[in-house]
Amino acid sequence: MKNEAQPFQLTLLGVSGALPARGLFPSAQALTIGNRAYLIDCGEGAQIQMQALGISPLRIHQIFISHLHGDHFYGLIGLLGSMALAGRDKPLDIFGPRALEEIIQVQLKHVGPVPFPLRFQPVDPGKHQLIYENKAIEVYTLPLIHRSPAAGFLFREKPRLRKMRPEMIAAHDIPYQVIPAIKAGADYQAADGSLIPNAALTLDPPLPRSYAYCSDTAFNENLPALVKGVDLLYHEATFCDDREDLAAMTGHSTARQAALIAQRAGVGHLVLGHYSSRYPDFSPFLAEAREVFPRTSLGMDGAVFRVPLNSAQTDPSSPEGELH
Amino acid sequence: MKNEAQPFQLTLLGVSGALPARGLFPSAQALTIGNRAYLIDCGEGAQIQMQALGISPLRIHQIFISHLHGDHFYGLIGLLGSMALAGRDKPLDIFGPRALEEIIQVQLKHVGPVPFPLRFQPVDPGKHQLIYENKAIEVYTLPLIHRSPAAGFLFREKPRLRKMRPEMIAAHDIPYQVIPAIKAGADYQAADGSLIPNAALTLDPPLPRSYAYCSDTAFNENLPALVKGVDLLYHEATFCDDREDLAAMTGHSTARQAALIAQRAGVGHLVLGHYSSRYPDFSPFLAEAREVFPRTSLGMDGAVFRVPLNSAQTDPSSPEGELH
């Protein structure tokens, strides 16, 4: 129940590499946190996949584009068009490379404007910094190593207030006005003058959950420090070991390198994607990665990964995404 | 066998209206004539559908874009990118509205150029004129009535040479050098001075086949004269009768109006498409159109319509597309 009320859920809309093959769609993901969805990259056909997978564009208010290779953003203009046709009026933030604005605006000039505010938020792909926050989450950029300047994105829930133990309200006759302060960590001065410590009044809240998206990138030794301990990591694996040379040359990673990042960062669960069309099947990616980091899944179009809402009593180093 | 050797085959890549729904892709079609394929409109995801349906981008050298609404061309930039990744070096002609060049070039400026010549061929949507021809076919524009200036396209095979009756070559000892002239219609002056009429030496060749694409358009009384007797007509049917007002207002047609065009033009077979997402199922479109024009099919993503290679002995008014 808790899990459904406060979902933290990644839906893969497309896991193909640059050249779509075997019916896979190019890079796009929807991260659902609470009642909002965040779109991460928007390859061609993302809106068709969202439709098929039941993710309403109306729940999306922020879109994050990693870089200007077509397989990561060619679906954006079509999604904007469909939002317009659906009568959207709420503003939409688009975080990504500066040139994205020119690309979109030239098309809207000829096709017709959208009836909602489009707010382009240029991102510096070279910096690790906070680029967006709301009441529930913070989003940071993750500098990647690629031929086109690219940034990954780290999504982190903000710490929750402590949970009030309801039986303590009655026991100490606590007026409701002071409860917000207690949830924020305050002790309580009772009517008889005694001080009741916060630890006796509250329970630990669920831990903030986190997700990191790292695509496209060559093996990047700086990444583990930036994504340390995230619950869920998506890391591109365009090639297997047999093409490590090609990976380095094209600014991509092998499945083993993705697993090394996950291992060094001590993440909860690793999801692979962005497979090169040259591979007839993807099971070697999984085998190779699991040799290094067993808690790895093969990302597939339409797959959903949920990070459960754990209490603080759970070991924070071992939450696992559930694969559906 | 003849049919396979000289196919004339329409593959529907997408039949959705402007807002993709029910998993349908937006407008795109591949017309295969002989060993070439012609792409007609290129909505988002067209390349993914081509991949799924086994239509190689390498066989495409001409692309025809009807107008600048996104659901008819947003898939073009991604297709060009994949052609580049596949190492294409052959030129590509793109026929369509003039502004298409700016839209594509702005994107290539930021994403990187393609390694093959892109030849933009601006089309005047207000005129019915020849815009392309090669040895096998001619392509004409069809002025449509829409909110954005739009042109349909008429594909027509060129007349074939007459077929030599092989037994006559031996009977009259005809040297091979004069056979091309006989195939072109010449009589033959035999060695004994007698004149053998062409009709005795040759058979009628197969009739030229034809296909017309009409989307998007309001009911257009001028169309039947332009598409008279085509073997196969694709005509948009965004709405049914119940929304005739909305069709007129938005520059679209109802299924009945599409059928009226087919009836007045005396076409071989009508295929409907471009259905509005407001309809939960499309069977009413078919029922409504067949009341007026029985030889109607409901176009669906992935459907293939073949026009057989008929001899002249077949009644040219009744060739029917085969639905697969």
XYZ file of C-alpha atoms in Angstrom:
648
model
C 0.000 0.000 0.000
C 2.684 2.469 1.039
C 4.558 1.535 -2.079
C 1.577 2.275 -4.297
C 0.768 5.528 -2.543
C 4.310 6.823 -2.902
C 5.759 5.075 -5.913
C 9.327 5.502 -7.028
C 9.237 3.696 -10.284
C 11.303 3.689 -13.460
C 9.659 2.720 -16.762
C 11.964 2.093 -19.684
C 10.377 3.441 -22.872
C 13.355 2.601 -25.077
C 16.685 0.835 -24.607
C 17.995 0.713 -28.173
C 21.358 2.145 -29.095
C 21.638 4.796 -31.805
C 20.370 2.547 -34.598
C 16.980 1.106 -33.622
C 16.964 -2.643 -34.107
C 14.828 -5.652 -33.265
C 11.801 -3.424 -32.684
C 13.403 -1.554 -29.787
C 12.835 2.155 -29.305
C 15.681 4.627 -28.732
C 16.482 6.100 -25.309
C 13.619 7.413 -23.190
C 12.492 6.740 -19.638
C 9.776 7.868 -17.288
C 10.557 8.126 -13.580
C 7.388 8.244 -11.494
C 7.796 9.692 -8.015
C 4.592 10.212 -6.079
C 2.003 11.538 -8.512
C 4.479 13.136 -10.878
C 6.407 11.669 -13.753
C 9.754 12.930 -14.990
C 10.795 12.198 -18.541
C 14.466 11.382 -19.047
C 15.601 11.588 -22.649
C 12.984 11.431 -25.350
C 14.048 9.367 -28.354
C 11.813 8.970 -31.380
C 8.571 7.224 -30.517
C 8.689 8.019 -26.778
C 5.125 9.350 -26.884
C 3.947 6.170 -28.606
C 5.561 4.083 -25.874
C 4.095 6.312 -23.153
C 0.681 5.725 -24.661
C 1.216 1.990 -24.819
C 2.544 1.862 -21.249
C -0.085 4.124 -19.706
C 2.079 7.091 -18.785
C 0.064 10.259 -19.238
C 1.924 13.265 -20.679
C -0.242 15.415 -18.421
C 1.694 14.172 -15.367
C 4.962 15.373 -16.862
C 6.141 18.874 -16.048
C 9.904 18.428 -16.371
C 11.846 16.784 -19.170
C 15.577 16.096 -18.948
C 17.614 15.644 -22.149
C 21.131 14.259 -21.746
C 22.714 15.327 -25.047
C 22.093 16.201 -28.673
C 22.405 12.854 -30.378
C 19.170 12.191 -32.197
C 18.371 8.910 -30.469
C 18.010 10.867 -27.214
C 15.729 13.737 -28.253
C 14.050 13.267 -31.665
C 10.806 12.282 -29.925
C 10.543 15.578 -28.057
C 8.923 17.669 -30.803
C 6.210 15.060 -31.377
C 5.464 14.831 -27.670
C 5.102 18.618 -27.485
C 2.697 18.476 -30.428
C 0.562 15.857 -28.746
C 0.537 17.805 -25.483
C -0.733 20.766 -27.506
C -3.444 18.682 -29.191
C -4.490 17.394 -25.769
C -5.049 20.988 -24.683
C -2.221 21.318 -22.187
C -1.921 24.752 -20.606
C 0.509 24.080 -17.760
C 4.147 25.161 -18.211
C 6.726 22.594 -19.221
C 10.390 22.752 -18.213
C 12.949 21.303 -20.587
C 16.425 20.785 -19.153
C 19.134 20.035 -21.674
C 21.780 21.394 -24.037
C 21.357 25.038 -24.980
C 20.874 24.353 -28.721
C 17.751 22.316 -28.025
C 15.745 25.529 -27.855
C 16.697 26.554 -31.398
C 15.912 23.083 -32.734
C 12.449 23.042 -31.174
C 11.586 26.667 -31.905
C 12.413 26.408 -35.617
C 9.935 23.561 -35.903
C 7.228 25.315 -33.910
C 7.707 28.380 -36.129
C 6.582 26.341 -39.143
C 4.204 23.856 -37.560
C 2.549 26.316 -35.204
C 3.131 27.303 -31.571
C 2.163 25.229 -28.530
C -0.525 26.731 -26.247
C 1.515 26.343 -23.044
C 4.699 27.991 -21.726
C 7.836 26.149 -22.794
C 10.664 26.948 -20.413
C 14.057 25.916 -21.752
C 16.579 25.480 -18.939
C 20.062 25.129 -20.413
C 22.247 22.666 -18.576
C 26.045 22.764 -18.259
C 27.032 19.153 -18.933
C 30.486 19.685 -17.454
C 29.257 20.339 -13.917
C 27.744 18.270 -11.125
C 25.133 20.632 -9.744
C 21.555 20.985 -8.587
C 19.425 21.942 -11.584
C 15.907 21.385 -10.285
C 14.044 20.844 -7.046
C 10.498 20.753 -5.768
C 8.990 19.731 -2.430
C 9.737 16.075 -3.016
C 12.958 15.777 -4.980
C 16.226 17.273 -6.126
C 17.812 16.663 -9.530
C 21.546 16.961 -10.155
C 23.570 16.765 -13.346
C 26.220 14.070 -13.738
C 29.073 14.965 -16.106
C 29.571 12.161 -18.634
C 32.299 11.402 -21.161
C 30.932 11.338 -24.688
C 31.577 12.684 -28.178
C 28.728 15.154 -27.782
C 28.732 17.044 -24.440
C 26.465 14.929 -22.251
C 25.039 15.003 -18.743
C 23.399 12.231 -16.776
C 20.832 12.997 -14.098
C 20.600 12.049 -10.427
C 17.141 12.083 -8.836
C 17.046 12.108 -5.064
C 14.057 12.329 -2.754
C 14.330 14.975 -0.064
C 14.451 13.709 3.533
C 10.979 13.174 4.930
C 9.693 14.465 8.257
C 9.893 12.013 11.166
C 6.790 9.880 11.778
C 4.755 10.756 14.888
C 3.920 7.781 17.154
C 0.165 8.326 17.540
C -0.030 6.627 20.942
C 2.374 9.242 22.321
C 0.026 12.080 21.423
C -2.593 10.730 23.811
C -0.088 9.630 26.455
C 1.375 13.129 26.795
C -1.665 15.111 25.724
C 0.336 16.810 22.947
C -1.537 19.691 21.265
C -1.723 19.374 17.484
C -0.028 22.741 16.957
C 3.349 21.426 18.115
C 3.266 18.237 16.065
C 4.931 19.777 12.981
C 7.874 20.847 15.165
C 8.144 17.351 16.662
C 8.026 15.791 13.181
C 10.856 18.129 12.240
C 12.916 16.767 15.193
C 12.018 18.859 18.274
C 11.691 17.410 21.779
C 8.487 18.088 23.745
C 8.206 20.024 26.975
C 5.283 18.424 28.832
C 2.830 20.326 31.038
C 4.548 18.932 34.157
C 7.838 20.435 33.002
C 9.493 17.178 31.987
C 11.308 17.038 28.635
C 10.311 14.140 26.393
C 13.048 13.456 23.851
C 12.089 13.334 20.192
C 13.326 9.745 19.903
C 10.557 8.662 22.296
C 7.881 10.480 20.288
C 8.735 9.626 16.703
C 9.856 6.885 14.391
C 12.433 7.161 11.668
C 10.847 8.148 8.350
C 11.460 6.129 5.195
C 14.839 6.812 3.674
C 15.020 9.069 0.642
C 15.174 7.007 -2.529
C 17.435 7.791 -5.458
C 17.966 7.013 -9.131
C 20.844 7.854 -11.466
C 20.706 7.885 -15.276
C 24.074 7.613 -17.019
C 23.824 7.555 -20.797
C 25.730 8.025 -23.027
C 29.190 7.743 -21.531
C 32.564 6.108 -21.810
C 33.907 4.457 -18.637
C 34.049 7.350 -16.200
C 36.114 6.940 -13.023
C 34.536 10.037 -11.490
C 31.011 8.658 -11.611
C 31.025 6.273 -8.597
C 31.620 9.125 -6.155
C 28.668 11.046 -7.627
C 26.180 8.169 -7.601
C 27.400 6.527 -4.377
C 24.735 4.341 -2.794
C 21.877 5.205 -5.140
C 19.064 2.685 -5.013
C 18.863 2.294 -8.756
C 21.451 3.007 -11.451
C 20.813 2.917 -15.195
C 24.138 2.779 -16.958
C 24.552 2.427 -20.676
C 26.152 -0.753 -22.002
C 26.433 -0.253 -25.734
C 28.946 -3.063 -26.184
C 30.324 -6.190 -24.537
C 33.955 -6.882 -23.705
C 34.652 -8.073 -27.239
C 34.277 -4.483 -28.433
C 35.940 -2.579 -25.617
C 38.090 -0.823 -28.222
C 35.018 0.363 -30.107
C 33.388 1.487 -26.866
C 36.376 3.677 -26.025
C 36.524 5.051 -29.559
C 32.840 6.006 -29.693
C 32.466 7.270 -26.128
C 30.458 4.319 -24.888
C 30.779 1.620 -22.215
C 30.823 -2.146 -22.102
C 28.513 -4.117 -19.833
C 31.508 -4.945 -17.607
C 32.409 -1.268 -17.280
C 28.814 -0.428 -16.335
C 28.994 -3.101 -13.635
C 32.306 -1.730 -12.352
C 30.683 1.675 -11.877
C 27.795 0.035 -9.994
C 30.183 -1.971 -7.820
C 32.416 0.952 -6.924
C 29.396 3.122 -6.155
C 27.748 0.388 -4.075
C 24.368 0.932 -5.709
C 21.277 -1.077 -4.890
C 20.536 -2.318 -8.372
C 21.967 -1.844 -11.855
C 19.928 -1.708 -15.068
C 21.649 -1.938 -18.437
C 20.543 -0.435 -21.749
C 21.487 1.383 -24.993
C 22.566 -1.854 -26.670
C 24.293 -1.702 -30.028
C 22.284 -3.105 -32.936
C 25.238 -5.324 -33.853
C 24.348 -7.828 -31.110
C 21.769 -10.434 -32.119
C 20.766 -11.019 -28.497
C 21.529 -9.281 -25.246
C 22.090 -12.140 -22.798
C 25.899 -11.727 -23.008
C 25.489 -8.218 -21.585
C 23.791 -9.613 -18.505
C 26.265 -12.447 -17.975
C 29.228 -10.131 -18.346
C 27.871 -7.519 -15.945
C 26.785 -10.029 -13.310
C 30.320 -11.419 -13.089
C 31.223 -8.063 -11.586
C 27.944 -6.926 -10.036
C 25.294 -9.620 -9.438
C 22.368 -7.256 -8.760
C 22.073 -6.385 -12.446
C 19.063 -6.504 -14.753
C 18.871 -6.321 -18.506
C 16.780 -3.256 -19.338
C 14.102 -3.922 -21.951
C 11.476 -1.690 -23.561
C 8.476 -1.554 -21.263
C 10.275 -2.938 -18.193
C 9.405 -1.344 -14.846
C 11.741 -1.110 -11.843
C 10.304 -0.142 -8.475
C 12.264 1.052 -5.494
C 10.220 0.118 -2.423
C 9.630 2.562 0.382
C 11.939 1.202 3.057
C 11.921 2.280 6.666
C 15.203 3.419 8.189
C 15.442 0.054 9.926
C 16.268 -1.531 6.597
C 19.913 -1.675 5.687
C 20.209 1.215 3.241
C 22.967 -0.479 1.299
C 20.793 -3.313 0.073
C 17.424 -2.122 -1.259
C 16.724 -3.845 -4.530
C 14.677 -2.672 -7.445
C 11.917 -5.096 -8.252
C 11.793 -6.167 -11.843
C 8.358 -6.574 -13.385
C 5.859 -14.982 -60.151
C 5.359 -11.930 -62.348
C 3.794 -10.236 -59.393
C 6.801 -10.950 -57.214
C 9.266 -9.925 -59.870
C 7.539 -6.605 -60.487
C 5.748 -5.742 -57.276
C 3.534 -2.717 -56.896
C 2.869 -2.808 -53.230
C 1.774 -0.353 -50.585
C 2.821 -0.928 -46.959
C 1.112 1.187 -44.340
C 3.620 2.154 -41.659
C 1.174 4.335 -39.736
C -2.518 5.200 -39.996
C -3.060 7.214 -36.825
C -4.465 10.713 -36.936
C -2.561 13.617 -35.405
C -2.708 12.249 -31.855
C -1.281 8.707 -31.794
C -3.664 6.371 -30.018
C -4.172 2.675 -29.457
C -0.562 1.950 -30.353
C -0.924 3.251 -33.912
C 1.861 5.173 -35.571
C 1.306 8.496 -37.374
C 1.196 8.800 -41.171
C 3.882 7.049 -43.193
C 3.770 4.628 -46.095
C 6.203 2.762 -48.302
C 5.273 2.150 -51.927
C 7.395 -0.593 -53.461
C 7.548 -0.578 -57.259
C 10.009 -3.014 -58.791
C 13.141 -2.992 -56.654
C 12.689 0.543 -55.376
C 10.699 1.843 -52.455
C 9.213 5.327 -52.216
C 8.458 6.760 -48.807
C 5.276 8.807 -48.553
C 5.083 10.962 -45.440
C 7.287 10.072 -42.531
C 5.572 10.449 -39.169
C 7.384 9.772 -35.927
C 8.519 6.161 -35.661
C 8.434 5.476 -39.416
C 11.960 4.044 -39.293
C 10.981 1.760 -36.413
C 8.037 0.478 -38.445
C 10.218 0.050 -41.550
C 12.577 -2.066 -39.479
C 9.743 -4.153 -38.090
C 8.173 -4.606 -41.541
C 11.379 -5.373 -43.408
C 11.602 -2.285 -45.605
C 15.245 -1.348 -46.015
C 16.027 2.391 -46.000
C 18.737 1.601 -48.555
C 16.067 0.976 -51.190
C 14.634 4.456 -50.686
C 15.956 7.269 -52.827
C 12.919 9.555 -52.897
C 10.793 10.722 -49.973
C 7.549 12.646 -50.459
C 6.188 14.814 -47.609
C 2.608 16.060 -47.987
C 2.607 18.963 -45.531
C 4.147 20.407 -42.391
C 1.966 18.987 -39.672
C 4.168 17.041 -37.300
C 2.369 13.720 -37.642
C 3.451 13.655 -41.305
C 7.179 14.422 -41.022
C 8.584 14.198 -37.480
C 10.106 10.813 -38.289
C 12.216 12.177 -41.146
C 15.169 13.466 -39.109
C 15.534 10.138 -37.293
C 15.425 8.196 -40.548
C 18.157 10.414 -42.003
C 20.245 9.772 -38.887
C 19.865 6.029 -39.234
C 20.713 6.173 -42.932
C 23.891 8.020 -41.917
C 24.747 5.437 -39.253
C 24.200 2.697 -41.828
C 26.834 4.340 -44.021
C 24.601 5.536 -46.837
C 26.422 7.459 -49.548
C 23.775 7.612 -52.291
C 21.860 10.888 -52.753
C 18.406 11.230 -51.268
C 15.649 13.395 -52.783
C 13.152 14.951 -50.401
C 10.039 16.385 -52.036
C 7.893 18.567 -49.804
C 7.154 22.040 -48.458
C 10.005 24.514 -48.807
C 10.413 25.053 -45.042
C 11.293 21.398 -44.548
C 14.869 22.165 -45.558
C 15.330 24.713 -42.763
C 13.816 22.341 -40.196
C 16.139 19.502 -41.155
C 19.275 21.599 -41.622
C 18.994 23.266 -38.201
C 18.996 19.840 -36.605
C 21.878 18.535 -38.691
C 23.844 21.671 -37.773
C 23.752 20.626 -34.112
C 23.659 16.844 -34.383
C 26.179 16.563 -37.200
C 25.887 16.336 -41.001
C 24.821 13.256 -42.942
C 27.473 11.691 -45.215
C 25.265 11.634 -48.326
C 23.809 14.373 -50.578
C 20.411 15.582 -49.357
C 18.515 17.141 -52.243
C 15.525 19.170 -51.111
C 12.975 19.541 -53.898
C 10.365 22.128 -52.897
C 6.871 21.274 -54.039
C 4.074 23.726 -54.880
C 1.063 22.210 -53.117
C -1.355 24.320 -55.162
C -0.498 22.693 -58.493
C -1.138 19.354 -60.145
C 2.157 18.711 -61.872
C 4.871 16.197 -62.593
C 7.503 16.482 -59.857
C 9.554 13.338 -60.391
C 10.145 10.620 -62.941
C 12.519 7.784 -63.593
C 12.501 4.913 -66.124
C 9.622 3.174 -64.407
C 7.315 5.796 -62.909
C 6.040 9.341 -62.834
C 4.938 11.175 -59.694
C 2.452 14.055 -59.736
C 1.267 16.377 -56.979
C -2.415 16.466 -56.040
C -3.612 19.772 -54.541
C -5.452 19.119 -51.285
C -7.625 21.295 -49.050
C -6.153 21.586 -45.574
C -5.248 24.116 -42.886
C -1.577 23.757 -43.747
C -0.821 23.848 -47.509
C -0.833 20.176 -48.478
C -0.219 18.057 -51.574
C -1.107 14.448 -52.189
C 0.924 12.325 -54.580
C -0.037 10.263 -57.620
C 2.316 7.447 -58.615
C 1.894 6.067 -62.107
C 3.924 3.437 -63.913
C 5.096 4.422 -67.367
C 3.675 2.392 -70.268
C 5.725 -0.736 -70.867
C 7.079 -1.896 -74.216
C 4.931 -4.438 -76.087
C 5.740 -8.101 -75.459
C 7.422 -9.955 -78.356
C 5.792 -13.276 -79.271
C 8.871 -15.493 -79.240
C 7.480 -17.973 -81.810
C 7.248 -15.136 -84.348
C 10.973 -14.459 -84.116
C 11.697 -17.937 -85.458
C 8.797 -17.966 -87.913
C 9.975 -14.797 -89.649
C 13.673 -15.088 -88.892
C 13.669 -11.670 -87.219
C 17.167 -10.368 -86.377
C 17.602 -9.344 -82.724
C 18.608 -5.791 -83.673
C 15.089 -4.891 -84.819
C 13.315 -6.353 -81.800
C 13.481 -3.126 -79.721
C 11.708 -1.264 -82.552
C 9.018 -3.961 -82.771
C 8.529 -3.840 -79.001
C 8.076 -0.099 -79.359
C 5.269 -0.713 -81.916
C 6.917 -0.979 -85.336
C 5.742 -3.411 -88.043
C 8.329 -5.759 -89.613
C 9.402 -5.802 -93.229
C 10.270 -9.455 -93.916
C 13.083 -10.589 -96.268
C 10.494 -11.527 -98.930
C 9.203 -7.949 -98.893
C 5.955 -8.668 -97.047
C 4.923 -6.383 -94.193
C 4.032 -8.149 -90.957
C 1.872 -5.914 -88.770
C 2.986 -5.318 -85.205
C -0.242 -6.795 -83.853
C 0.775 -10.179 -85.289
C 4.217 -10.012 -83.698
C 3.498 -8.755 -80.208
C 1.148 -9.018 -77.253
C -0.231 -6.171 -75.209
C 2.034 -5.381 -72.268
C 0.671 -5.202 -68.709
C -1.192 -1.981 -68.036
C 0.579 0.705 -66.038
C -0.435 0.558 -62.392
C -1.192 3.597 -60.275
C -1.589 4.715 -56.674
C -2.834 7.988 -55.209
C -2.180 9.263 -51.673
C -4.609 11.901 -50.425
C -3.919 13.024 -46.869
C -4.718 15.367 -45.209
C -7.669 16.936 -46.979
C -11.209 18.169 -46.612
C -13.724 16.827 -49.155
C -12.280 17.988 -52.458
C -14.510 17.971 -55.530
C -11.529 18.448 -57.829
C -9.822 15.251 -56.736
C -11.825 12.621 -58.694
C -10.725 14.056 -62.039
C -7.080 13.908 -60.953
C -7.128 10.355 -59.624
C -9.546 8.920 -62.209
C -9.246 5.144 -62.509
C -6.235 4.673 -60.270
C -5.829 1.112 -59.102
C -5.408 2.036 -55.474
C -6.465 5.148 -53.590
C -5.530 5.994 -50.013
C -7.835 8.706 -48.781
C -7.850 10.058 -45.264
C -10.938 9.458 -43.141
C -10.291 11.275 -39.896
C -13.942 11.207 -38.831
C -17.230 9.449 -39.444
C -20.502 11.073 -40.466
C -21.279 12.003 -36.862
C -18.475 14.553 -36.981
C -18.860 15.941 -40.476
C -18.919 19.450 -38.978
C -15.606 18.867 -37.219
C -14.140 17.403 -40.411
C -15.024 20.544 -42.376
C -13.730 22.781 -39.612
C -10.366 21.036 -39.316
C -9.759 20.391 -43.019
C -10.387 16.666 -42.850
C -12.780 14.141 -44.413
C -15.295 11.628 -43.196
C -15.205 7.993 -44.276
C -18.266 8.633 -46.449
C -16.572 11.547 -48.176
C -13.494 9.428 -48.859
C -15.769 6.808 -50.428
C -17.501 9.445 -52.565
C -14.135 10.484 -53.976
C -13.330 6.832 -54.748
C -16.730 6.306 -56.371
C -16.576 9.397 -58.556
C -13.028 8.582 -59.621
C -13.900 4.951 -60.355
C -10.817 3.665 -58.580
C -9.962 0.012 -58.201
C -9.733 -0.078 -54.426
C -9.982 2.413 -51.569
C -7.930 2.285 -48.370
C -8.878 4.452 -45.403
C -6.612 5.894 -42.709
C -5.657 8.850 -40.490
C -8.341 8.000 -37.932
C -9.049 10.409 -35.117
C -8.067 9.165 -31.660
C -11.580 9.955 -30.424
C -12.953 6.748 -31.957
C -12.598 3.665 -29.756
C -12.758 1.342 -32.765
C -12.643 1.845 -36.480
C -15.269 -0.538 -37.825
C -17.799 2.316 -38.290
C -15.411 3.887 -40.797
C -15.486 0.755 -42.917
C -19.251 0.307 -42.735
C -19.889 3.927 -43.622
C -17.501 3.939 -46.579
C -18.717 0.616 -47.994
C -22.271 1.928 -48.181
C -20.962 4.235 -50.885
C -18.004 2.302 -52.258
C -17.876 -1.430 -51.503
C -14.274 -2.018 -52.579
C -12.957 -0.332 -49.440
C -10.473 -1.591 -46.850
C -9.677 -0.279 -43.421
C -6.009 0.662 -43.459
C -4.097 -0.608 -40.428
C -0.466 -0.283 -39.358
C 1.516 -2.989 -41.118
C -1.155 -3.791 -43.716
C 0.076 -4.473 -47.251
C -1.937 -3.838 -50.433
C -0.701 -5.328 -53.698
C -1.781 -4.295 -57.145
C -1.309 -7.349 -59.379
C 0.351 -7.094 -62.755
C -2.644 -7.442 -65.069
C -2.447 -8.035 -68.779
C -4.333 -5.674 -71.083
C -6.965 -8.395 -71.504
C -8.147 -7.689 -67.966
C -10.830 -5.067 -67.569
C -8.796 -2.099 -66.447
C -11.660 -0.693 -64.423
C -11.711 -3.557 -61.962
C -8.245 -4.448 -60.700
C -8.400 -4.906 -56.976
C -5.707 -4.467 -54.395
C -5.138 -7.644 -52.473
C -5.314 -7.194 -48.766
C -2.827 -9.179 -46.725
